[in-house]
Short mmCIF file of C-alpha atoms in Angstrom, two decimals:
data_model
loop_
_atom_site.label_atom_id
_atom_site.label_comp_id
_atom_site.label_asym_id
_atom_site.label_seq_id
_atom_site.Cartn_x
_atom_site.Cartn_y
_atom_site.Cartn_z
CA MET A 91 1.48 14.53 11.19
CA SER A 92 4.75 16.72 10.41
CA ASP A 93 6.60 16.91 7.25
CA THR A 94 9.38 15.13 9.34
CA ASP A 95 7.54 12.06 9.94
CA PHE A 96 7.42 11.50 6.15
CA LEU A 97 10.61 9.87 4.03
CA ARG A 98 11.25 10.66 0.05
CA VAL A 99 10.64 6.75 -1.29
CA CYS A 100 10.77 7.65 -4.99
CA ALA A 101 9.76 10.05 -8.12
CA LEU A 102 6.40 9.69 -9.15
CA ASP A 103 6.98 8.77 -12.40
CA ASP A 104 9.20 5.70 -11.34
CA LEU A 105 5.82 3.98 -9.97
CA PRO A 106 4.08 2.11 -13.21
CA GLU A 107 0.14 2.67 -13.18
CA SER A 108 -1.65 0.00 -11.62
CA GLU A 109 1.07 -2.32 -10.49
CA ALA A 110 1.99 -3.52 -7.06
CA ILE A 111 5.27 -2.48 -6.11
CA ALA A 112 7.60 -3.82 -3.36
CA ALA A 113 9.82 -1.53 -1.34
CA ASP A 114 11.50 -1.96 1.93
CA ILE A 115 11.48 1.16 3.93
CA HIS A 116 13.67 1.41 6.94
CA GLY A 117 13.10 -2.55 7.47
CA THR A 118 9.21 -2.26 7.21
CA SER A 119 7.98 -4.24 3.82
CA ILE A 120 5.54 -1.83 1.96
CA VAL A 121 3.62 -2.24 -1.28
CA LEU A 122 3.18 0.69 -3.58
CA VAL A 123 0.19 1.24 -5.83
CA ARG A 124 -0.31 3.90 -8.12
CA LYS A 125 -3.50 4.99 -9.12
CA ASP A 126 -3.39 8.01 -11.88
CA GLU A 127 -1.98 10.89 -9.50
CA GLU A 128 -2.69 9.00 -6.20
CA VAL A 129 -0.76 6.58 -4.59
CA PHE A 130 -1.50 4.27 -1.82
CA ALA A 131 0.70 2.15 0.54
CA LEU A 132 -0.08 -0.97 2.41
CA TYR A 133 1.80 -3.46 4.64
CA ASP A 134 3.26 -6.09 2.42
CA GLU A 135 1.56 -8.90 3.66
CA CYS A 136 -1.29 -10.87 3.47
CA SER A 137 -3.33 -10.87 6.78
CA HIS A 138 -4.44 -14.41 5.86
CA ALA A 139 -1.85 -15.81 4.24
CA ALA A 140 1.32 -14.08 5.21
CA VAL A 141 2.76 -14.29 2.10
CA ALA A 142 3.85 -10.52 0.30
CA LEU A 143 1.04 -8.91 -1.67
CA SER A 144 3.25 -6.93 -3.92
CA GLU A 145 3.34 -10.03 -5.81
CA GLY A 146 -1.11 -9.95 -6.40
CA ASP A 147 -2.72 -8.04 -9.00
CA VAL A 148 -4.31 -4.62 -8.94
CA ASP A 149 -7.78 -4.82 -9.83
CA GLY A 150 -9.49 -1.34 -9.55
CA CYS A 151 -8.86 0.02 -6.21
CA THR A 152 -8.18 -3.38 -4.85
CA LEU A 153 -5.07 -5.38 -4.37
CA GLU A 154 -5.75 -9.25 -4.65
CA CYS A 155 -3.18 -11.83 -3.24
CA TRP A 156 -2.10 -14.31 -5.26
CA LEU A 157 -1.97 -17.17 -3.10
CA HIS A 158 -5.73 -17.56 -2.03
CA GLY A 159 -7.31 -14.44 -3.74
CA SER A 160 -8.24 -12.09 -0.84
CA MET A 161 -8.57 -8.80 -1.86
CA PHE A 162 -7.96 -5.26 -0.05
CA ASP A 163 -9.16 -1.95 -0.63
CA LEU A 164 -6.23 0.02 -1.30
CA ARG A 165 -7.46 3.14 0.61
CA THR A 166 -8.43 1.46 3.70
CA GLY A 167 -6.53 -1.89 3.68
CA LYS A 168 -9.92 -3.68 4.64
CA PRO A 169 -10.37 -7.03 2.76
CA THR A 170 -13.17 -6.71 0.66
CA GLY A 171 -14.42 -10.62 0.70
CA PRO A 172 -12.81 -14.07 2.42
CA PRO A 173 -10.96 -15.78 2.99
CA ALA A 174 -9.18 -12.76 4.85
CA THR A 175 -10.95 -11.46 7.71
CA THR A 176 -8.26 -9.07 9.13
CA SER A 177 -7.25 -5.59 7.74
CA VAL A 178 -3.29 -4.61 6.39
CA ALA A 179 -2.38 -1.46 7.67
CA THR A 180 -2.33 1.37 5.32
CA TYR A 181 0.66 4.24 5.51
CA PRO A 182 0.23 8.08 4.65
CA VAL A 183 1.48 8.88 1.63
CA GLU A 184 2.11 12.69 0.24
CA LEU A 185 3.44 13.82 -3.19
CA ARG A 186 5.53 16.74 -3.35
CA ASP A 187 7.26 18.31 -6.62
CA GLY A 188 6.96 15.01 -8.32
CA ASP A 189 8.29 12.82 -5.81
CA VAL A 190 6.50 10.41 -3.40
CA TYR A 191 6.99 10.58 0.66
CA LEU A 192 5.61 7.97 2.49
CA SER A 193 5.21 8.04 7.01
CA LEU A 194 5.61 4.74 8.40
CA LYS A 195 3.69 5.68 11.15
CA PRO A 196 0.31 3.63 10.17
CA LYS A 197 -3.04 5.13 9.40
CA THR A 198 -5.41 4.95 12.20
CA THR A 199 -8.62 3.47 11.58
CA GLU A 200 -10.37 7.09 11.35
CA GLU A 201 -7.59 7.76 8.63
CA ALA A 202 -8.14 5.06 6.35
#
């Protein structure tokens, strides 16, 4: 993946710690989560209930869907328990000079 595949999203300091933040990046709904100096990006739709994950709560390295409690690993997008059984897409994020950059090319299973 080249540098040209990444889009500047925001300054790292604009993202609050351990909160799910909704972002629309070129028509793609993304949820961003900052954990310390790391930022995770997932598709902002629960694979079980088709509701916004950005309305949920961050618990450690998981994001909980507010509707039925499905939890998704921030690193891989994989559900950590029922009712969801399907992963949500995760996206590569890079931090450059205090800014957050995102690629809209979802990570492959090997990268997640």
